PDB file of C-alpha atoms in Angstrom:
ATOM      1  CA  UNK A 260     -68.576  64.545  24.837  1.00 55.00           C
ATOM      2  CA  UNK A 261     -69.367  66.591  21.749  1.00 54.00           C
ATOM      3  CA  UNK A 262     -68.645  69.870  23.524  1.00 63.00           C
ATOM      4  CA  UNK A 263     -65.385  68.486  24.913  1.00 69.00           C
ATOM      5  CA  UNK A 264     -64.271  67.409  21.429  1.00 65.00           C
ATOM      6  CA  UNK A 265     -65.254  70.810  20.039  1.00 65.00           C
ATOM      7  CA  UNK A 266     -63.322  72.657  22.756  1.00 70.00           C
ATOM      8  CA  UNK A 267     -60.333  70.362  22.219  1.00 72.00           C
ATOM      9  CA  UNK A 268     -60.350  71.090  18.486  1.00 69.00           C
ATOM     10  CA  UNK A 269     -60.468  74.845  19.143  1.00 71.00           C
ATOM     11  CA  UNK A 270     -57.634  74.565  21.659  1.00 73.00           C
ATOM     12  CA  UNK A 271     -55.518  72.579  19.184  1.00 75.00           C
ATOM     13  CA  UNK A 272     -56.220  75.096  16.404  1.00 71.00           C
ATOM     14  CA  UNK A 273     -55.174  77.982  18.662  1.00 72.00           C
ATOM     15  CA  UNK A 274     -51.949  76.164  19.555  1.00 74.00           C
ATOM     16  CA  UNK A 275     -51.168  75.589  15.865  1.00 72.00           C
ATOM     17  CA  UNK A 276     -51.871  79.236  15.072  1.00 68.00           C
ATOM     18  CA  UNK A 277     -49.636  80.404  17.938  1.00 68.00           C
ATOM     19  CA  UNK A 278     -46.866  78.099  16.760  1.00 66.00           C
ATOM     20  CA  UNK A 279     -47.079  79.470  13.218  1.00 62.00           C
ATOM     21  CA  UNK A 280     -46.994  83.045  14.524  1.00 56.00           C
ATOM     22  CA  UNK A 281     -43.789  82.549  16.499  1.00 54.00           C
ATOM     23  CA  UNK A 282     -42.013  80.684  13.724  1.00 53.00           C
ATOM     24  CA  UNK A 283     -39.594  82.779  11.672  1.00 52.00           C
ATOM     25  CA  UNK A 284     -40.668  83.299   8.053  1.00 57.00           C
ATOM     26  CA  UNK A 285     -38.924  81.022   5.619  1.00 62.00           C
ATOM     27  CA  UNK A 286     -36.143  82.628   3.621  1.00 65.00           C
ATOM     28  CA  UNK A 287     -36.900  82.877  -0.064  1.00 67.00           C
ATOM     29  CA  UNK A 288     -34.542  81.320  -2.539  1.00 74.00           C
ATOM     30  CA  UNK A 289     -32.448  83.444  -4.869  1.00 80.00           C
ATOM     31  CA  UNK A 290     -34.468  82.259  -7.858  1.00 77.00           C
ATOM     32  CA  UNK A 291     -37.757  83.217  -6.173  1.00 77.00           C
ATOM     33  CA  UNK A 292     -36.425  86.684  -5.340  1.00 79.00           C
ATOM     34  CA  UNK A 293     -35.213  87.180  -8.902  1.00 82.00           C
ATOM     35  CA  UNK A 294     -38.611  86.122 -10.252  1.00 79.00           C
ATOM     36  CA  UNK A 295     -40.345  88.602  -7.936  1.00 80.00           C
ATOM     37  CA  UNK A 296     -38.034  91.409  -9.043  1.00 82.00           C
ATOM     38  CA  UNK A 297     -38.583  90.483 -12.695  1.00 78.00           C
ATOM     39  CA  UNK A 298     -42.351  90.499 -12.144  1.00 79.00           C
ATOM     40  CA  UNK A 299     -42.120  93.908 -10.473  1.00 82.00           C
ATOM     41  CA  UNK A 300     -39.991  95.364 -13.284  1.00 81.00           C
ATOM     42  CA  UNK A 301     -42.434  94.029 -15.888  1.00 81.00           C
ATOM     43  CA  UNK A 302     -45.368  95.883 -14.343  1.00 82.00           C
ATOM     44  CA  UNK A 303     -45.134  99.087 -16.472  1.00 85.00           C
ATOM     45  CA  UNK A 304     -44.857  97.078 -19.691  1.00 85.00           C
ATOM     46  CA  UNK A 305     -47.717  94.750 -18.766  1.00 84.00           C
ATOM     47  CA  UNK A 306     -49.849  97.705 -17.692  1.00 87.00           C
ATOM     48  CA  UNK A 307     -49.543  99.563 -21.015  1.00 88.00           C
ATOM     49  CA  UNK A 308     -49.971  96.374 -23.059  1.00 88.00           C
ATOM     50  CA  UNK A 309     -53.080  95.459 -21.070  1.00 88.00           C
ATOM     51  CA  UNK A 310     -54.352  98.967 -21.684  1.00 89.00           C
ATOM     52  CA  UNK A 311     -53.771  99.018 -25.458  1.00 91.00           C
ATOM     53  CA  UNK A 312     -53.897  95.401 -26.711  1.00 90.00           C
ATOM     54  CA  UNK A 313     -57.280  93.605 -26.567  1.00 90.00           C
ATOM     55  CA  UNK A 314     -57.108  90.217 -24.843  1.00 87.00           C
ATOM     56  CA  UNK A 315     -57.815  87.529 -27.442  1.00 85.00           C
ATOM     57  CA  UNK A 316     -58.499  84.966 -24.702  1.00 83.00           C
ATOM     58  CA  UNK A 317     -61.662  86.903 -23.891  1.00 87.00           C
ATOM     59  CA  UNK A 318     -64.440  85.760 -26.280  1.00 88.00           C
ATOM     60  CA  UNK A 319     -66.114  89.182 -26.023  1.00 89.00           C
ATOM     61  CA  UNK A 320     -63.015  90.909 -27.434  1.00 88.00           C
ATOM     62  CA  UNK A 321     -62.065  88.476 -30.179  1.00 87.00           C
ATOM     63  CA  UNK A 322     -63.757  90.616 -32.829  1.00 91.00           C
ATOM     64  CA  UNK A 323     -61.034  93.212 -32.133  1.00 91.00           C
ATOM     65  CA  UNK A 324     -58.286  90.977 -33.512  1.00 90.00           C
ATOM     66  CA  UNK A 325     -57.183  93.596 -36.116  1.00 92.00           C
ATOM     67  CA  UNK A 326     -56.589  96.097 -33.302  1.00 93.00           C
ATOM     68  CA  UNK A 327     -54.717  93.468 -31.296  1.00 91.00           C
ATOM     69  CA  UNK A 328     -52.520  92.630 -34.294  1.00 89.00           C
ATOM     70  CA  UNK A 329     -51.693  96.261 -35.114  1.00 91.00           C
ATOM     71  CA  UNK A 330     -50.965  97.190 -31.496  1.00 92.00           C
ATOM     72  CA  UNK A 331     -48.806  94.084 -31.054  1.00 87.00           C
ATOM     73  CA  UNK A 332     -46.743  95.141 -34.074  1.00 85.00           C
ATOM     74  CA  UNK A 333     -46.510  98.656 -32.640  1.00 90.00           C
ATOM     75  CA  UNK A 334     -45.162  97.445 -29.290  1.00 88.00           C
ATOM     76  CA  UNK A 335     -42.745  95.079 -31.035  1.00 83.00           C
ATOM     77  CA  UNK A 336     -41.372  98.068 -32.939  1.00 83.00           C
ATOM     78  CA  UNK A 337     -41.055 100.093 -29.726  1.00 88.00           C
ATOM     79  CA  UNK A 338     -39.229  97.319 -27.878  1.00 85.00           C
ATOM     80  CA  UNK A 339     -36.967  96.601 -30.858  1.00 82.00           C
ATOM     81  CA  UNK A 340     -36.036 100.294 -30.963  1.00 86.00           C
ATOM     82  CA  UNK A 341     -35.249 100.171 -27.235  1.00 87.00           C
ATOM     83  CA  UNK A 342     -32.974  97.155 -27.762  1.00 85.00           C
ATOM     84  CA  UNK A 343     -31.099  98.899 -30.582  1.00 84.00           C
ATOM     85  CA  UNK A 344     -30.819 102.110 -28.550  1.00 88.00           C
ATOM     86  CA  UNK A 345     -29.445 100.108 -25.618  1.00 87.00           C
ATOM     87  CA  UNK A 346     -26.868  98.515 -27.931  1.00 85.00           C
ATOM     88  CA  UNK A 347     -25.807 101.971 -29.125  1.00 87.00           C
ATOM     89  CA  UNK A 348     -25.385 103.071 -25.515  1.00 89.00           C
ATOM     90  CA  UNK A 349     -23.322  99.992 -24.658  1.00 86.00           C
ATOM     91  CA  UNK A 350     -21.140 100.639 -27.721  1.00 85.00           C
ATOM     92  CA  UNK A 351     -20.528 104.270 -26.757  1.00 87.00           C
ATOM     93  CA  UNK A 352     -19.946 103.639 -23.039  1.00 86.00           C
ATOM     94  CA  UNK A 353     -17.937 100.407 -23.159  1.00 83.00           C
ATOM     95  CA  UNK A 354     -16.471 100.443 -26.664  1.00 78.00           C
ATOM     96  CA  UNK A 355     -17.906  97.051 -27.617  1.00 76.00           C
ATOM     97  CA  UNK A 356     -18.146  96.604 -31.378  1.00 75.00           C
ATOM     98  CA  UNK A 357     -21.585  97.176 -32.870  1.00 76.00           C
ATOM     99  CA  UNK A 358     -21.108  94.008 -34.920  1.00 73.00           C
ATOM    100  CA  UNK A 359     -20.540  91.944 -31.773  1.00 75.00           C
ATOM    101  CA  UNK A 360     -23.595  93.537 -30.165  1.00 80.00           C
ATOM    102  CA  UNK A 361     -25.591  92.801 -33.297  1.00 77.00           C
ATOM    103  CA  UNK A 362     -24.588  89.129 -33.203  1.00 73.00           C
ATOM    104  CA  UNK A 363     -25.497  88.771 -29.523  1.00 76.00           C
ATOM    105  CA  UNK A 364     -27.696  91.319 -27.731  1.00 79.00           C
ATOM    106  CA  UNK A 365     -29.616  92.747 -30.697  1.00 80.00           C
ATOM    107  CA  UNK A 366     -30.112  89.373 -32.383  1.00 77.00           C
ATOM    108  CA  UNK A 367     -31.366  87.739 -29.185  1.00 75.00           C
ATOM    109  CA  UNK A 368     -33.516  90.677 -28.108  1.00 73.00           C
ATOM    110  CA  UNK A 369     -35.301  91.073 -31.428  1.00 72.00           C
ATOM    111  CA  UNK A 370     -35.756  87.310 -31.915  1.00 76.00           C
ATOM    112  CA  UNK A 371     -37.618  86.577 -28.674  1.00 77.00           C
ATOM    113  CA  UNK A 372     -41.054  87.243 -30.249  1.00 77.00           C
ATOM    114  CA  UNK A 373     -40.275  84.656 -32.928  1.00 78.00           C
ATOM    115  CA  UNK A 374     -39.151  82.186 -30.265  1.00 80.00           C
ATOM    116  CA  UNK A 375     -42.308  82.538 -28.190  1.00 80.00           C
ATOM    117  CA  UNK A 376     -44.679  82.464 -31.161  1.00 80.00           C
ATOM    118  CA  UNK A 377     -42.896  79.356 -32.475  1.00 81.00           C
ATOM    119  CA  UNK A 378     -43.208  77.680 -29.067  1.00 82.00           C
ATOM    120  CA  UNK A 379     -46.926  78.454 -28.859  1.00 82.00           C
ATOM    121  CA  UNK A 380     -47.829  77.041 -32.273  1.00 82.00           C
ATOM    122  CA  UNK A 381     -45.490  74.049 -31.803  1.00 79.00           C
ATOM    123  CA  UNK A 382     -47.280  73.130 -28.553  1.00 82.00           C
ATOM    124  CA  UNK A 383     -50.544  73.280 -30.485  1.00 82.00           C
ATOM    125  CA  UNK A 384     -49.183  70.664 -32.888  1.00 79.00           C
ATOM    126  CA  UNK A 385     -48.733  73.123 -35.764  1.00 79.00           C
ATOM    127  CA  UNK A 386     -45.157  72.185 -36.599  1.00 74.00           C
ATOM    128  CA  UNK A 387     -45.310  73.507 -40.150  1.00 78.00           C
ATOM    129  CA  UNK A 388     -46.439  76.891 -38.889  1.00 81.00           C
ATOM    130  CA  UNK A 389     -43.597  76.983 -36.346  1.00 80.00           C
ATOM    131  CA  UNK A 390     -41.001  76.259 -39.043  1.00 77.00           C
ATOM    132  CA  UNK A 391     -42.598  78.730 -41.440  1.00 81.00           C
ATOM    133  CA  UNK A 392     -42.560  81.345 -38.678  1.00 80.00           C
ATOM    134  CA  UNK A 393     -38.827  80.890 -38.098  1.00 76.00           C
ATOM    135  CA  UNK A 394     -37.945  81.023 -41.793  1.00 77.00           C
ATOM    136  CA  UNK A 395     -40.512  83.657 -42.721  1.00 80.00           C
ATOM    137  CA  UNK A 396     -39.295  86.024 -40.017  1.00 77.00           C
ATOM    138  CA  UNK A 397     -35.844  86.137 -41.599  1.00 75.00           C
ATOM    139  CA  UNK A 398     -37.336  86.578 -45.069  1.00 80.00           C
ATOM    140  CA  UNK A 399     -39.362  89.483 -43.700  1.00 78.00           C
ATOM    141  CA  UNK A 400     -36.227  91.002 -42.153  1.00 75.00           C
ATOM    142  CA  UNK A 401     -34.535  91.089 -45.558  1.00 77.00           C
ATOM    143  CA  UNK A 402     -37.392  91.911 -47.928  1.00 81.00           C
ATOM    144  CA  UNK A 403     -39.540  94.114 -45.680  1.00 80.00           C
ATOM    145  CA  UNK A 404     -37.634  95.420 -42.662  1.00 76.00           C
ATOM    146  CA  UNK A 405     -34.734  96.512 -44.881  1.00 78.00           C
ATOM    147  CA  UNK A 406     -36.743  97.321 -48.002  1.00 82.00           C
ATOM    148  CA  UNK A 407     -39.182  99.767 -46.392  1.00 83.00           C
ATOM    149  CA  UNK A 408     -36.620 102.172 -44.850  1.00 81.00           C
ATOM    150  CA  UNK A 409     -34.398 101.947 -47.929  1.00 82.00           C
ATOM    151  CA  UNK A 410     -37.362 102.764 -50.176  1.00 84.00           C
ATOM    152  CA  UNK A 411     -38.312 105.735 -48.027  1.00 83.00           C
ATOM    153  CA  UNK A 412     -34.697 106.910 -47.946  1.00 79.00           C
ATOM    154  CA  UNK A 413     -34.184 106.674 -51.713  1.00 82.00           C
ATOM    155  CA  UNK A 414     -37.582 107.937 -52.892  1.00 82.00           C
ATOM    156  CA  UNK A 415     -38.830 110.384 -50.271  1.00 77.00           C
ATOM    157  CA  UNK A 416     -35.751 111.747 -48.494  1.00 74.00           C
ATOM    158  CA  UNK A 417     -32.743 111.687 -50.811  1.00 70.00           C
ATOM    159  CA  UNK A 418     -34.474 111.115 -54.110  1.00 69.00           C
ATOM    160  CA  UNK A 419     -31.775 108.757 -55.306  1.00 71.00           C
ATOM    161  CA  UNK A 420     -29.190 106.183 -54.259  1.00 75.00           C
ATOM    162  CA  UNK A 421     -27.185 106.674 -51.087  1.00 70.00           C
ATOM    163  CA  UNK A 422     -23.916 105.060 -49.950  1.00 74.00           C
ATOM    164  CA  UNK A 423     -23.981 102.229 -47.414  1.00 71.00           C
ATOM    165  CA  UNK A 424     -21.053 101.493 -45.114  1.00 67.00           C
ATOM    166  CA  UNK A 425     -20.817  97.730 -45.613  1.00 65.00           C
ATOM    167  CA  UNK A 426     -17.750  95.530 -45.254  1.00 62.00           C
ATOM    168  CA  UNK A 427     -17.302  91.773 -45.646  1.00 63.00           C
ATOM    169  CA  UNK A 428     -20.941  91.280 -46.635  1.00 68.00           C
ATOM    170  CA  UNK A 429     -20.310  88.246 -48.845  1.00 73.00           C
ATOM    171  CA  UNK A 430     -18.794  86.079 -46.041  1.00 72.00           C
ATOM    172  CA  UNK A 431     -21.728  86.970 -43.783  1.00 71.00           C
ATOM    173  CA  UNK A 432     -24.232  85.936 -46.457  1.00 76.00           C
ATOM    174  CA  UNK A 433     -22.349  82.679 -47.047  1.00 80.00           C
ATOM    175  CA  UNK A 434     -22.350  81.935 -43.308  1.00 77.00           C
ATOM    176  CA  UNK A 435     -26.105  82.486 -43.145  1.00 78.00           C
ATOM    177  CA  UNK A 436     -26.632  80.088 -46.045  1.00 82.00           C
ATOM    178  CA  UNK A 437     -24.378  77.458 -44.445  1.00 84.00           C
ATOM    179  CA  UNK A 438     -26.142  77.678 -41.078  1.00 81.00           C
ATOM    180  CA  UNK A 439     -29.488  77.234 -42.852  1.00 82.00           C
ATOM    181  CA  UNK A 440     -28.378  73.956 -44.415  1.00 87.00           C
ATOM    182  CA  UNK A 441     -28.921  71.797 -41.258  1.00 88.00           C
ATOM    183  CA  UNK A 442     -32.576  72.891 -41.162  1.00 82.00           C
ATOM    184  CA  UNK A 443     -33.130  71.947 -44.798  1.00 85.00           C
ATOM    185  CA  UNK A 444     -31.225  68.653 -44.521  1.00 89.00           C
ATOM    186  CA  UNK A 445     -33.058  67.533 -41.371  1.00 88.00           C
ATOM    187  CA  UNK A 446     -36.431  68.424 -42.871  1.00 81.00           C
ATOM    188  CA  UNK A 447     -35.698  66.578 -46.138  1.00 86.00           C
ATOM    189  CA  UNK A 448     -33.930  63.529 -44.673  1.00 89.00           C
ATOM    190  CA  UNK A 449     -36.454  62.971 -41.869  1.00 86.00           C
ATOM    191  CA  UNK A 450     -39.573  62.777 -44.045  1.00 81.00           C
ATOM    192  CA  UNK A 451     -40.651  66.391 -43.554  1.00 75.00           C
ATOM    193  CA  UNK A 452     -40.447  66.170 -39.762  1.00 76.00           C
ATOM    194  CA  UNK A 453     -38.272  67.601 -37.014  1.00 76.00           C
ATOM    195  CA  UNK A 454     -36.992  64.918 -34.597  1.00 84.00           C
ATOM    196  CA  UNK A 455     -36.370  65.662 -30.942  1.00 84.00           C
ATOM    197  CA  UNK A 456     -32.593  65.784 -31.438  1.00 89.00           C
ATOM    198  CA  UNK A 457     -32.882  68.443 -34.149  1.00 86.00           C
ATOM    199  CA  UNK A 458     -33.273  71.152 -31.503  1.00 84.00           C
ATOM    200  CA  UNK A 459     -29.886  70.316 -29.993  1.00 90.00           C
ATOM    201  CA  UNK A 460     -28.364  70.249 -33.485  1.00 90.00           C
ATOM    202  CA  UNK A 461     -29.722  73.699 -34.316  1.00 87.00           C
ATOM    203  CA  UNK A 462     -28.480  75.125 -31.007  1.00 88.00           C
ATOM    204  CA  UNK A 463     -25.032  73.671 -31.658  1.00 91.00           C
ATOM    205  CA  UNK A 464     -25.071  75.150 -35.167  1.00 89.00           C
ATOM    206  CA  UNK A 465     -25.893  78.578 -33.746  1.00 85.00           C
ATOM    207  CA  UNK A 466     -23.108  78.340 -31.159  1.00 87.00           C
ATOM    208  CA  UNK A 467     -20.593  77.385 -33.867  1.00 88.00           C
ATOM    209  CA  UNK A 468     -21.792  80.248 -36.059  1.00 84.00           C
ATOM    210  CA  UNK A 469     -21.516  82.676 -33.135  1.00 83.00           C
ATOM    211  CA  UNK A 470     -17.964  81.547 -32.362  1.00 85.00           C
ATOM    212  CA  UNK A 471     -16.893  81.995 -35.989  1.00 82.00           C
ATOM    213  CA  UNK A 472     -18.616  85.369 -36.342  1.00 78.00           C
ATOM    214  CA  UNK A 473     -17.146  86.750 -33.124  1.00 79.00           C
ATOM    215  CA  UNK A 474     -13.718  85.349 -33.990  1.00 81.00           C
ATOM    216  CA  UNK A 475     -13.793  87.068 -37.371  1.00 78.00           C
ATOM    217  CA  UNK A 476     -14.870  90.340 -35.791  1.00 75.00           C
ATOM    218  CA  UNK A 477     -12.321  90.295 -32.965  1.00 77.00           C
ATOM    219  CA  UNK A 478      -9.383  89.269 -35.151  1.00 79.00           C
ATOM    220  CA  UNK A 479     -10.562  91.347 -38.139  1.00 76.00           C
ATOM    221  CA  UNK A 480      -9.830  88.277 -40.267  1.00 77.00           C
ATOM    222  CA  UNK A 481     -12.548  87.089 -42.650  1.00 72.00           C
ATOM    223  CA  UNK A 482     -10.913  83.658 -42.976  1.00 72.00           C
ATOM    224  CA  UNK A 483     -10.688  83.050 -39.207  1.00 77.00           C
ATOM    225  CA  UNK A 484      -9.646  80.550 -37.803  1.00 74.00           C
ATOM    226  CA  UNK A 485      -7.347  80.244 -40.835  1.00 75.00           C
ATOM    227  CA  UNK A 486      -4.454  82.703 -41.035  1.00 76.00           C
ATOM    228  CA  UNK A 487      -5.341  85.847 -42.931  1.00 73.00           C
ATOM    229  CA  UNK A 488      -2.237  85.388 -45.060  1.00 62.00           C
ATOM    230  CA  UNK A 489      -3.903  82.296 -46.532  1.00 49.00           C
ATOM    231  CA  UNK A 490      -6.816  84.395 -47.848  1.00 44.00           C
TER     232      UNK A 490
END
């Protein structure tokens, strides 16, 4: 009886294997194919990062955190340069305004590191650090990312002031201050906390800002959507 049951189990397993062999492979969904392509395209980047940035999840390599920090900053600079170079190419090939590209492609591409770092610390319950990361990144953009090249340009290269091609800077600064107000108001009015609905509010604020900024750029009217004659 035992041998018969054993032979029956083998026979059933062979039938199941034969049935699986003759069945056509299941078609992959479009999303799965896109994820596979994205994973394949990421291989060169992941390879060089794995080669140059010590893995902080490995306890044996955690003493190399200064190297990991410096190399992470290096790769951020490389990728940011690639994003800006791509924007220049799009501007030259398709004639899209550099201001529009700055509002959209460049802003999104260079802000992804801030988004991911904010998500990581927020999931760890460090809300204050996530907020400080978002605000501090913009402070760094103004007082470090702009200050360093300007200092080098004025002191080491030209040895004095140099002209900057800037137009309508005051409205842009005012718009940045206005879009920052919802963050401050929510933080103050909600007892130094960020409710769940604040994320949707901030996204809506960004969309409104983007619409106004693009409208002003396309129409070349600083007071858009008001008529320029009213300015």
